[in-house]
XYZ file of C-alpha atoms in Angstrom:
678
model
C 90.897 81.889 84.357
C 89.904 82.707 88.057
C 89.750 85.968 89.348
C 92.801 85.309 91.576
C 94.674 84.297 88.336
C 93.443 87.778 86.872
C 95.375 89.686 89.657
C 98.120 87.346 90.598
C 101.172 88.644 92.275
C 104.562 89.094 90.676
C 107.680 91.156 91.068
C 106.253 94.538 89.753
C 109.743 95.712 88.839
C 109.882 93.174 86.291
C 107.252 94.963 84.097
C 108.386 95.841 80.634
C 106.722 99.161 79.423
C 106.978 100.905 76.044
C 108.736 104.167 75.412
C 106.934 107.372 74.510
C 106.918 109.808 71.691
C 105.866 113.459 72.083
C 103.141 113.854 69.240
C 102.966 117.534 69.671
C 106.869 117.955 68.614
C 105.663 117.546 64.914
C 102.813 119.849 65.473
C 105.049 122.678 66.388
C 107.124 122.318 63.556
C 104.744 121.827 60.604
C 101.373 123.522 59.467
C 98.294 122.848 61.612
C 96.113 123.356 58.392
C 98.182 120.905 56.098
C 97.967 118.243 59.050
C 94.029 118.805 59.261
C 93.565 118.511 55.569
C 96.082 115.572 54.792
C 95.271 112.490 53.116
C 93.548 110.273 55.629
C 93.169 106.571 55.091
C 92.847 104.418 58.209
C 92.924 100.519 58.087
C 89.943 99.002 58.800
C 88.397 95.593 60.239
C 89.088 92.878 57.695
C 89.574 95.411 54.747
C 85.724 96.191 54.867
C 84.552 99.428 53.567
C 82.678 101.137 56.701
C 79.083 101.368 56.182
C 77.339 105.154 56.285
C 75.606 106.182 59.374
C 72.040 105.855 57.880
C 72.950 102.370 56.748
C 73.743 101.437 60.146
C 70.505 102.816 61.516
C 68.465 100.658 59.267
C 70.346 97.713 60.014
C 69.489 98.294 63.726
C 65.679 98.967 62.744
C 65.497 95.743 60.742
C 67.037 93.468 63.538
C 65.282 90.581 64.590
C 66.134 91.593 68.165
C 64.189 94.944 67.772
C 61.266 93.337 65.909
C 60.900 90.993 68.856
C 61.202 93.704 71.401
C 58.657 95.977 69.457
C 56.055 93.136 69.379
C 56.663 92.579 72.888
C 56.225 96.293 74.150
C 53.267 96.584 71.547
C 51.292 93.672 73.478
C 52.314 95.021 76.895
C 51.547 98.558 76.616
C 48.670 98.144 74.506
C 50.013 100.221 71.650
C 50.059 99.732 67.919
C 53.108 98.255 66.456
C 53.629 101.219 64.206
C 53.529 103.638 67.207
C 56.193 101.605 69.108
C 58.049 101.356 65.782
C 58.110 105.472 65.703
C 59.402 105.526 69.274
C 62.405 103.139 68.187
C 63.065 105.640 65.199
C 63.047 108.655 67.260
C 65.362 106.987 70.044
C 67.704 106.031 67.508
C 67.783 109.602 65.977
C 68.468 111.158 69.155
C 71.301 108.332 69.988
C 73.068 107.987 66.707
C 76.253 109.398 65.722
C 76.572 110.900 62.406
C 80.707 110.762 61.917
C 81.712 113.145 59.044
C 85.260 113.515 58.069
C 84.905 117.305 57.313
C 84.043 118.005 61.092
C 87.003 115.525 62.127
C 89.272 117.765 60.317
C 87.738 121.026 61.910
C 88.539 119.295 65.321
C 92.105 118.254 64.232
C 93.029 122.049 63.327
C 91.271 123.574 66.526
C 92.714 120.885 69.130
C 96.184 121.147 67.598
C 95.888 124.947 68.718
C 94.677 124.280 72.009
C 96.898 121.401 72.849
C 99.793 123.248 72.042
C 98.735 126.177 74.175
C 97.814 124.140 77.132
C 100.325 121.330 77.229
C 104.267 121.192 77.027
C 103.904 117.711 75.568
C 101.193 114.921 74.488
C 103.234 111.594 74.749
C 102.255 108.455 73.342
C 103.607 105.103 73.281
C 103.995 104.144 69.624
C 104.217 100.523 70.004
C 100.773 100.603 71.589
C 99.537 102.293 68.495
C 101.095 99.559 66.208
C 99.454 96.933 68.256
C 95.988 98.591 68.055
C 96.606 99.254 64.251
C 96.998 95.339 63.963
C 94.123 94.546 66.349
C 91.761 96.649 64.335
C 92.397 94.418 61.090
C 91.841 91.330 62.966
C 88.814 91.675 65.271
C 86.296 94.164 66.473
C 88.043 96.417 68.945
C 86.591 98.266 71.850
C 88.678 101.145 73.526
C 88.572 101.692 77.291
C 90.121 104.583 78.066
C 90.720 105.936 81.911
C 88.467 109.140 82.618
C 89.657 111.883 84.698
C 88.924 114.991 82.375
C 86.239 116.025 79.852
C 89.557 116.360 77.488
C 89.647 112.434 77.312
C 87.720 111.526 74.324
C 88.670 114.666 72.263
C 92.303 113.424 73.015
C 91.746 109.904 72.151
C 90.119 110.595 68.607
C 93.013 113.396 67.997
C 95.359 110.596 68.687
C 93.764 108.239 66.157
C 93.716 110.680 63.751
C 96.910 111.603 63.857
C 98.335 108.149 63.512
C 95.940 107.273 60.660
C 93.923 104.829 62.770
C 90.105 104.197 62.478
C 88.177 106.842 64.486
C 86.215 105.489 67.024
C 82.537 105.832 67.833
C 82.149 106.965 71.477
C 79.621 106.673 74.083
C 78.826 110.074 75.393
C 76.448 111.188 78.158
C 73.085 113.006 76.888
C 74.287 116.221 78.926
C 76.616 117.020 76.019
C 73.911 116.901 73.540
C 72.207 120.089 75.345
C 75.270 122.020 74.488
C 74.157 123.913 71.368
C 76.636 123.716 68.260
C 79.048 121.680 70.285
C 76.559 118.872 70.794
C 76.213 118.343 67.111
C 80.031 118.809 66.370
C 80.720 116.017 68.897
C 77.924 113.684 67.246
C 79.603 114.731 63.766
C 82.965 113.442 65.284
C 81.660 110.139 66.189
C 80.144 110.665 69.426
C 76.651 108.690 69.908
C 74.524 109.844 72.916
C 73.237 108.086 75.842
C 70.836 108.544 78.839
C 72.548 108.425 82.162
C 70.218 105.796 83.270
C 67.256 104.271 81.571
C 65.898 102.000 84.388
C 63.362 99.422 83.440
C 62.978 101.303 79.957
C 62.910 97.846 77.891
C 62.640 99.824 74.532
C 65.490 102.089 75.236
C 67.595 99.218 76.396
C 66.985 97.153 73.236
C 67.719 100.052 70.995
C 70.865 101.102 72.733
C 72.252 97.393 72.911
C 71.598 96.534 69.445
C 73.091 100.029 68.186
C 76.420 99.115 70.146
C 76.386 95.718 68.922
C 75.709 96.326 65.218
C 78.630 98.648 65.183
C 80.805 96.134 66.871
C 79.842 93.003 64.738
C 80.448 94.944 61.335
C 83.486 96.294 62.181
C 82.147 99.865 61.508
C 84.709 101.633 63.768
C 86.508 100.774 67.219
C 83.750 101.464 69.943
C 84.799 103.624 73.043
C 83.473 103.911 76.200
C 84.602 104.704 79.790
C 84.677 101.526 81.999
C 84.135 103.626 85.130
C 80.989 105.381 83.605
C 81.719 108.859 84.627
C 84.777 111.013 85.362
C 86.581 110.239 88.419
C 86.530 113.598 90.613
C 89.195 112.206 92.961
C 91.469 111.030 90.312
C 91.528 107.127 91.786
C 89.975 104.597 89.654
C 86.103 104.075 90.284
C 84.221 100.759 90.610
C 83.602 99.623 87.053
C 80.053 99.887 85.436
C 79.116 96.624 83.721
C 76.135 97.815 81.455
C 78.295 98.503 78.355
C 80.793 95.856 78.881
C 77.926 93.056 79.054
C 76.922 94.547 75.665
C 80.077 94.421 73.768
C 80.941 91.050 74.938
C 77.576 89.578 73.970
C 78.392 89.032 70.140
C 81.261 86.892 71.220
C 79.569 84.810 73.644
C 76.710 84.245 71.279
C 79.331 83.223 68.684
C 78.162 85.993 66.268
C 82.313 87.003 66.194
C 85.385 84.998 66.542
C 86.968 87.289 68.988
C 86.893 90.868 70.355
C 89.872 93.049 71.412
C 89.494 95.061 74.438
C 92.128 97.817 74.693
C 92.639 99.530 78.044
C 94.274 103.020 77.720
C 95.612 105.044 80.402
C 95.576 108.811 80.186
C 97.689 110.726 82.751
C 97.658 114.248 83.265
C 100.418 116.184 85.099
C 97.917 118.769 85.974
C 94.210 118.664 85.629
C 91.951 121.023 83.742
C 89.027 120.456 86.238
C 91.378 120.590 89.175
C 89.412 123.052 91.563
C 86.115 122.509 89.928
C 86.319 118.785 91.072
C 87.239 119.768 94.624
C 84.217 121.989 94.795
C 81.801 119.394 93.484
C 83.012 117.038 95.984
C 82.397 119.556 98.782
C 78.746 119.960 97.435
C 78.962 123.138 95.014
C 76.843 121.799 91.838
C 78.474 120.927 88.563
C 77.709 123.542 86.137
C 75.604 122.661 83.423
C 77.459 121.710 80.126
C 76.978 124.615 77.898
C 78.436 126.445 74.777
C 78.803 129.664 76.716
C 80.343 127.947 79.687
C 82.945 126.419 77.053
C 84.056 129.803 75.852
C 84.034 131.268 79.411
C 86.612 128.233 80.148
C 88.857 129.967 77.642
C 90.874 131.381 80.369
C 92.451 128.203 81.135
C 94.255 128.865 77.835
C 96.745 131.180 79.540
C 97.953 128.657 82.029
C 100.337 125.702 81.855
C 99.258 122.068 82.342
C 102.345 120.384 81.822
C 102.351 116.962 79.958
C 99.971 114.326 79.077
C 101.214 110.604 78.835
C 98.685 108.342 76.744
C 99.537 104.747 77.082
C 97.591 101.922 74.823
C 97.808 98.749 76.715
C 98.144 95.291 75.273
C 94.842 94.286 73.505
C 92.909 91.601 75.759
C 91.301 88.923 73.904
C 87.710 88.257 75.045
C 87.928 84.568 73.732
C 91.142 84.008 75.979
C 89.506 85.678 78.952
C 86.677 83.345 78.426
C 88.698 80.162 77.908
C 87.585 77.644 80.889
C 85.461 80.327 82.321
C 82.236 80.555 80.161
C 80.321 77.686 78.772
C 78.839 79.335 75.527
C 76.498 76.502 74.849
C 73.945 78.050 77.003
C 73.251 80.508 74.377
C 72.232 77.681 71.904
C 68.910 77.048 74.207
C 67.104 80.230 72.989
C 66.982 82.059 69.554
C 69.678 84.614 69.815
C 67.495 87.639 69.139
C 65.382 86.937 72.280
C 66.833 89.314 75.202
C 67.840 87.628 78.224
C 69.381 88.493 81.547
C 73.073 87.188 81.798
C 73.367 84.225 84.019
C 75.352 84.454 87.271
C 78.262 82.931 85.687
C 78.351 85.260 83.017
C 77.803 88.094 85.394
C 80.834 87.069 87.503
C 83.042 86.596 84.181
C 82.037 90.156 83.176
C 82.687 91.525 86.596
C 86.078 89.742 86.953
C 86.904 91.101 83.589
C 86.128 94.539 84.346
C 88.361 94.570 87.335
C 91.088 93.304 85.284
C 90.719 95.950 82.727
C 90.726 98.964 85.323
C 93.882 97.244 87.001
C 95.387 97.381 83.515
C 94.681 100.830 83.350
C 96.080 101.769 86.669
C 99.206 99.930 86.250
C 99.944 102.006 82.935
C 99.372 105.249 84.637
C 102.346 107.436 84.456
C 103.191 109.364 87.558
C 104.698 112.473 87.684
C 107.126 113.813 90.685
C 104.285 115.994 91.818
C 102.083 112.953 92.617
C 104.988 111.757 95.265
C 105.197 115.551 96.285
C 101.407 116.122 97.143
C 101.483 112.589 98.940
C 104.242 114.196 101.175
C 102.797 117.672 101.606
C 99.408 116.396 102.693
C 101.092 113.986 105.193
C 103.183 117.105 106.532
C 100.072 119.213 106.687
C 98.233 116.606 108.786
C 101.106 116.219 111.144
C 101.151 119.811 111.599
C 97.578 120.341 112.280
C 97.932 117.467 114.995
C 100.764 119.543 116.541
C 98.879 122.590 116.077
C 101.945 124.188 113.865
C 101.734 125.705 110.559
C 105.553 125.326 109.804
C 105.385 123.453 106.514
C 108.373 121.250 105.692
C 111.868 122.532 104.323
C 112.775 122.243 100.745
C 115.674 120.168 101.476
C 113.661 117.799 103.617
C 110.807 117.659 100.957
C 113.818 116.710 98.392
C 115.086 114.139 100.538
C 111.713 112.513 101.313
C 110.802 112.736 97.570
C 114.023 110.737 96.437
C 113.086 108.087 99.010
C 109.736 107.860 97.904
C 110.678 107.758 94.361
C 112.941 104.767 95.171
C 110.425 103.074 97.026
C 107.486 103.447 94.532
C 109.914 102.235 91.875
C 110.372 99.199 94.131
C 106.530 98.724 94.119
C 106.409 98.706 90.456
C 105.150 102.410 89.740
C 105.307 103.806 86.247
C 107.188 106.943 87.499
C 108.256 109.597 84.849
C 111.211 111.112 86.935
C 113.746 112.908 84.992
C 116.827 111.022 86.454
C 119.569 113.190 84.574
C 118.021 116.379 86.333
C 119.333 117.126 89.954
C 116.306 116.265 92.341
C 116.089 120.093 93.822
C 115.276 120.986 90.149
C 112.823 118.365 89.703
C 111.090 119.317 92.987
C 111.366 123.013 92.072
C 109.867 122.576 88.631
C 107.016 120.443 90.102
C 106.117 122.941 92.822
C 106.249 125.981 90.117
C 103.596 124.058 87.764
C 101.326 123.722 90.909
C 101.759 126.959 92.569
C 98.240 127.480 93.016
C 98.183 124.678 95.548
C 101.416 125.618 97.390
C 103.087 128.254 99.169
C 107.124 128.687 99.450
C 108.184 131.029 102.132
C 111.691 131.352 103.862
C 112.756 127.993 102.145
C 109.740 126.143 103.712
C 106.828 124.469 101.559
C 103.301 123.934 102.560
C 99.745 123.860 101.218
C 98.419 127.544 100.044
C 95.588 127.649 102.791
C 95.696 131.050 103.616
C 92.862 133.303 102.363
C 93.326 136.262 99.802
C 90.275 137.958 101.578
C 90.662 139.320 105.165
C 89.445 137.008 107.693
C 87.200 139.398 109.142
C 84.858 138.960 106.033
C 84.470 135.272 105.830
C 82.723 132.763 108.448
C 85.171 129.952 109.909
C 82.885 127.595 107.491
C 83.633 129.435 104.293
C 87.436 129.468 105.644
C 87.015 125.753 106.477
C 85.631 124.753 102.954
C 88.014 127.176 101.020
C 91.019 125.221 102.674
C 89.124 121.862 102.022
C 89.541 122.985 98.076
C 93.061 122.965 98.247
C 93.629 119.960 100.355
C 91.099 118.031 98.146
C 92.707 119.146 94.865
C 96.043 117.976 96.523
C 94.490 114.676 97.512
C 93.390 114.094 93.856
C 97.034 113.982 92.875
C 98.037 111.840 95.805
C 95.277 109.434 94.820
C 96.878 108.683 91.409
C 99.667 106.808 93.295
C 97.358 105.042 95.570
C 97.209 101.921 93.168
C 100.710 101.419 93.692
C 100.711 101.704 97.670
C 97.388 100.269 98.232
C 97.942 96.646 99.414
C 101.304 97.427 101.269
C 99.305 100.317 103.117
C 96.326 97.864 103.897
C 99.020 95.621 105.351
C 100.678 98.277 107.291
C 97.258 99.517 108.818
C 96.441 96.083 109.560
C 99.757 95.442 111.311
C 99.176 98.818 113.166
C 95.512 97.548 114.238
C 96.617 93.872 115.168
C 99.155 95.315 117.840
C 100.483 91.633 117.616
C 103.089 89.987 115.391
C 100.658 86.799 114.911
C 100.319 86.341 110.955
C 96.864 85.124 111.267
C 95.884 88.089 113.556
C 97.367 90.477 110.891
C 95.771 88.641 108.022
C 92.372 88.865 109.561
C 92.754 92.389 110.272
C 93.977 92.916 106.352
C 90.889 90.999 105.194
C 88.531 93.065 107.397
C 89.978 96.372 105.991
C 90.285 95.176 102.433
C 86.719 93.962 102.434
C 85.616 97.383 104.120
C 87.097 99.302 101.403
C 86.278 97.522 98.479
C 83.791 100.129 97.219
C 86.757 102.760 97.770
C 89.478 101.278 95.664
C 89.910 98.722 92.892
C 90.330 95.099 94.663
C 89.712 92.148 92.363
C 86.862 89.917 93.755
C 88.212 86.821 95.748
C 91.875 87.817 95.580
C 92.192 88.709 99.475
C 95.317 86.047 99.945
C 96.924 87.114 96.727
C 96.922 90.673 97.806
C 98.006 89.820 101.343
C 100.858 87.916 99.647
C 101.890 90.674 97.406
C 101.938 93.247 100.027
C 104.129 90.984 102.326
C 106.567 90.481 99.315
C 107.017 94.102 98.505
C 107.469 94.825 102.249
C 109.986 92.105 102.645
C 111.720 92.816 99.618
C 112.248 96.556 100.484
C 113.557 95.479 104.048
C 110.609 96.892 105.975
C 109.032 93.503 107.283
C 110.430 89.897 108.031
C 107.808 87.339 107.609
C 107.687 83.881 109.098
C 105.439 81.173 108.814
C 103.859 82.418 112.179
C 105.109 86.056 112.589
C 105.092 89.373 110.883
C 108.061 91.872 112.407
C 108.710 95.284 111.526
C 112.568 96.093 111.083
C 114.397 98.899 112.295
C 114.373 100.417 108.912
C 110.737 99.527 108.174
C 109.293 102.238 110.497
C 109.643 105.000 108.019
C 107.806 103.167 105.400
C 105.145 101.878 107.513
C 104.390 105.345 108.942
C 103.996 106.782 105.405
C 101.829 103.689 104.452
C 99.603 104.034 107.347
C 99.327 107.841 107.126
C 98.063 107.428 103.534
C 95.180 105.291 104.640
C 94.183 107.461 107.730
C 91.894 109.940 106.007
C 89.735 106.993 104.496
C 89.615 105.265 107.822
C 88.480 108.389 109.768
C 85.816 109.058 107.027
C 84.465 105.823 107.296
C 84.493 106.157 111.247
C 82.642 109.415 111.205
C 80.074 108.118 108.804
C 79.336 105.133 111.356
C 79.303 107.767 114.064
C 76.738 109.986 112.302
C 74.571 107.033 111.498
C 74.418 106.119 115.076
C 73.894 109.633 116.320
C 72.072 111.515 113.824
C 70.402 109.420 111.452
C 66.626 109.549 111.712
C 63.809 106.945 110.700
C 63.279 108.986 107.570
C 66.554 109.585 106.098
C 66.717 108.981 102.712
C 69.677 108.363 100.390
C 69.487 111.821 98.756
C 69.447 113.643 102.351
C 72.419 111.247 103.236
C 75.330 113.403 101.960
C 74.108 117.024 102.876
C 73.370 115.697 106.384
C 76.638 113.775 106.753
C 78.500 116.932 105.585
C 76.764 119.217 108.040
C 77.958 116.938 110.835
C 81.338 116.656 109.737
C 81.663 120.400 109.383
C 80.442 120.972 113.016
C 83.079 118.441 114.320
C 85.787 119.825 111.938
C 85.319 123.342 113.310
C 85.447 122.086 116.955
C 88.603 120.552 116.281
C 87.685 116.743 116.827
C 88.289 115.589 113.325
C 91.918 115.703 111.870
C 91.357 115.249 108.051
C 89.282 117.715 106.087
C 89.451 115.201 103.397
C 86.522 113.484 104.874
C 84.294 116.378 103.613
C 84.830 114.383 100.003
C 81.254 113.345 98.904
C 82.654 110.424 97.173
C 84.078 109.115 100.437
C 80.997 109.496 102.233
C 78.936 107.640 99.332
C 81.558 104.847 99.362
C 81.377 104.359 102.958
C 77.586 104.183 102.763
C 78.041 101.741 99.867
C 80.223 99.576 102.158
C 77.770 99.647 104.869
C 74.750 98.707 102.554
C 76.866 95.944 101.092
C 77.710 94.548 104.657
C 73.987 94.741 105.767
C 74.644 97.325 108.505
C 72.583 99.756 106.693
C 69.297 98.540 104.638
C 67.101 100.302 102.197
C 63.468 100.214 103.059
C 60.861 100.988 100.679
C 58.311 103.497 101.673
C 55.290 104.686 100.229
C 56.825 107.702 98.374
C 60.677 106.868 98.546
C 63.211 104.510 100.119
C 64.703 105.338 103.453
C 68.015 104.043 105.155
C 67.479 101.691 108.065
C 70.560 101.720 110.321
C 71.559 98.403 112.486
C 73.016 100.509 115.333
C 74.721 97.429 117.014
C 76.417 96.483 113.714
C 77.211 100.117 112.679
C 78.653 100.658 116.288
C 80.669 97.621 116.083
C 82.470 98.170 112.759
C 83.271 101.680 113.883
C 85.012 100.227 117.024
C 86.830 98.067 114.738
C 87.827 100.794 112.434
C 88.792 102.963 115.394
C 90.907 100.218 116.663
C 93.040 100.836 113.505
C 94.154 104.034 114.896
C 94.076 104.401 118.593
C 94.894 108.050 118.574
C 91.933 108.842 116.368
C 89.738 106.365 118.244
C 89.954 108.927 121.178
C 89.212 111.954 119.003
C 86.288 110.499 117.539
C 84.850 109.013 120.810
C 84.561 112.560 121.649
C 82.109 113.368 119.288
């Protein structure tokens, strides 16, 4: 299967999706204690009795791969074999989970109380649960949830316990282990702890990969990890990390198991617990360390309403069928299987394509609530008001009319939208605004973002005022970002049409291809699928009457202007973000600039120009956007990392960066003039 086939275009409205059931309904009507202590008899892989945690550790310690690496490290480091063996044991001790049903029952009881307080409903697609139950019995299973909140892995285990499914063993970051009491509780509910990075530590990598593969091959339990590697602070999908996916595919590739089922899971929060925390992190306020006292201080969140959660278990994806015609497994017969080897280029390409396919599957089953559409509209209204020097906001009636228009458009684009159709739109809008009242202000029938300070203006500096407003804008943008995957391809085409300033289809395609390449660190765009994405965008815009497309020309229709204005406005902040990073690198970057210094330095540059009114979007303050634009420039060769005596520095190719800035500027003539004044 080629990557283009993975991301093939079809009418998104024809997708069939399962219905949801609210699993909290039963919890509200029966005893939590009885629920936590009930008989729990999950079905397991091929009816095997799961081995105990200590047996699992012994299997890892006695594996051929670990013995091979111990001998190798012993020779390389000049250490005794026993000494290296001790190191392996202590790594395993630090890492391993110790799943205990008593701890799981404690969590089941506690989380029932917490979830009923925080959420109106937790909706799960029960058909997906049935598919998962079947998959667990047939082949080893890997669960791949999206990652937007700390709540994700607790929620996953809670759901599987509720539906009498085998509890997963979960890859968790080492920072959780530092939480006294809670770290051990997580370990006893199935978490195994891994370092955030282990560079060239051959021994650690060997122990970690063998531990995961042993659990998987023996069907000990479903293995769960986050493909994105970390929580998305922006609520849009992150470029997948391939390390763990390489590890879990290895037993199939080496013929040690017949197949492996990968199950993408989409978790959608109507309101995110970490909302303002994320925005502050993106603005450079350091993330608080995970601690038990921090957890108890966070109890004040229990007094708030966080709406509903939707959890969608996707179709299990067979690694065997993914590999059909893509991977020649004979290459693994040339060396003993226990000898570690770097994945070949075709394996790396296969794993990368599979990862993108899985993240796209997560995106497509993300449930969008009405607020996601309202946040998109309110942000665009805010940017428009700023450009006009106004603070008017938008009337409730206008907002409702625009929301209904956007609801219909997003459904045509295949969005999984949870909009209550039997409720008048004005009530749907009012209910959404009420749930997110911390982000909006309604006054005299007009709605706008809640940017006004509670403190008197005399006591805060202009920079503090700017940053506090940016917290609200970035919080709002995190909801808008949840819909980006729906609008992304049409938005790239709309921006390409704007930039090409001609109707020539080839010119527009070239512009689309440039933008898509530029933004491939920012959004989930499948490798090698430019033509398919262009065709899908044309198809959607023609289908909704916004464009007419012939062999040679792309023409915007009269009714298409509203759609194209909305779509280009959605990408504008990203375009300006990349432009301003280029401008910074050309004007301010010194020879000694390191990657670590880059974000604070570019933030200072942006704040200066925002305060001077030369930039339109405070979203460009997002460190995520800044890092992604640097990653794009490094990928394109416009910036290079130069190894120095002490640390790497960034070497800027001024001509290339200037040229990229000009090309990006051409997308938005009004912004080009603004940024040219920097």
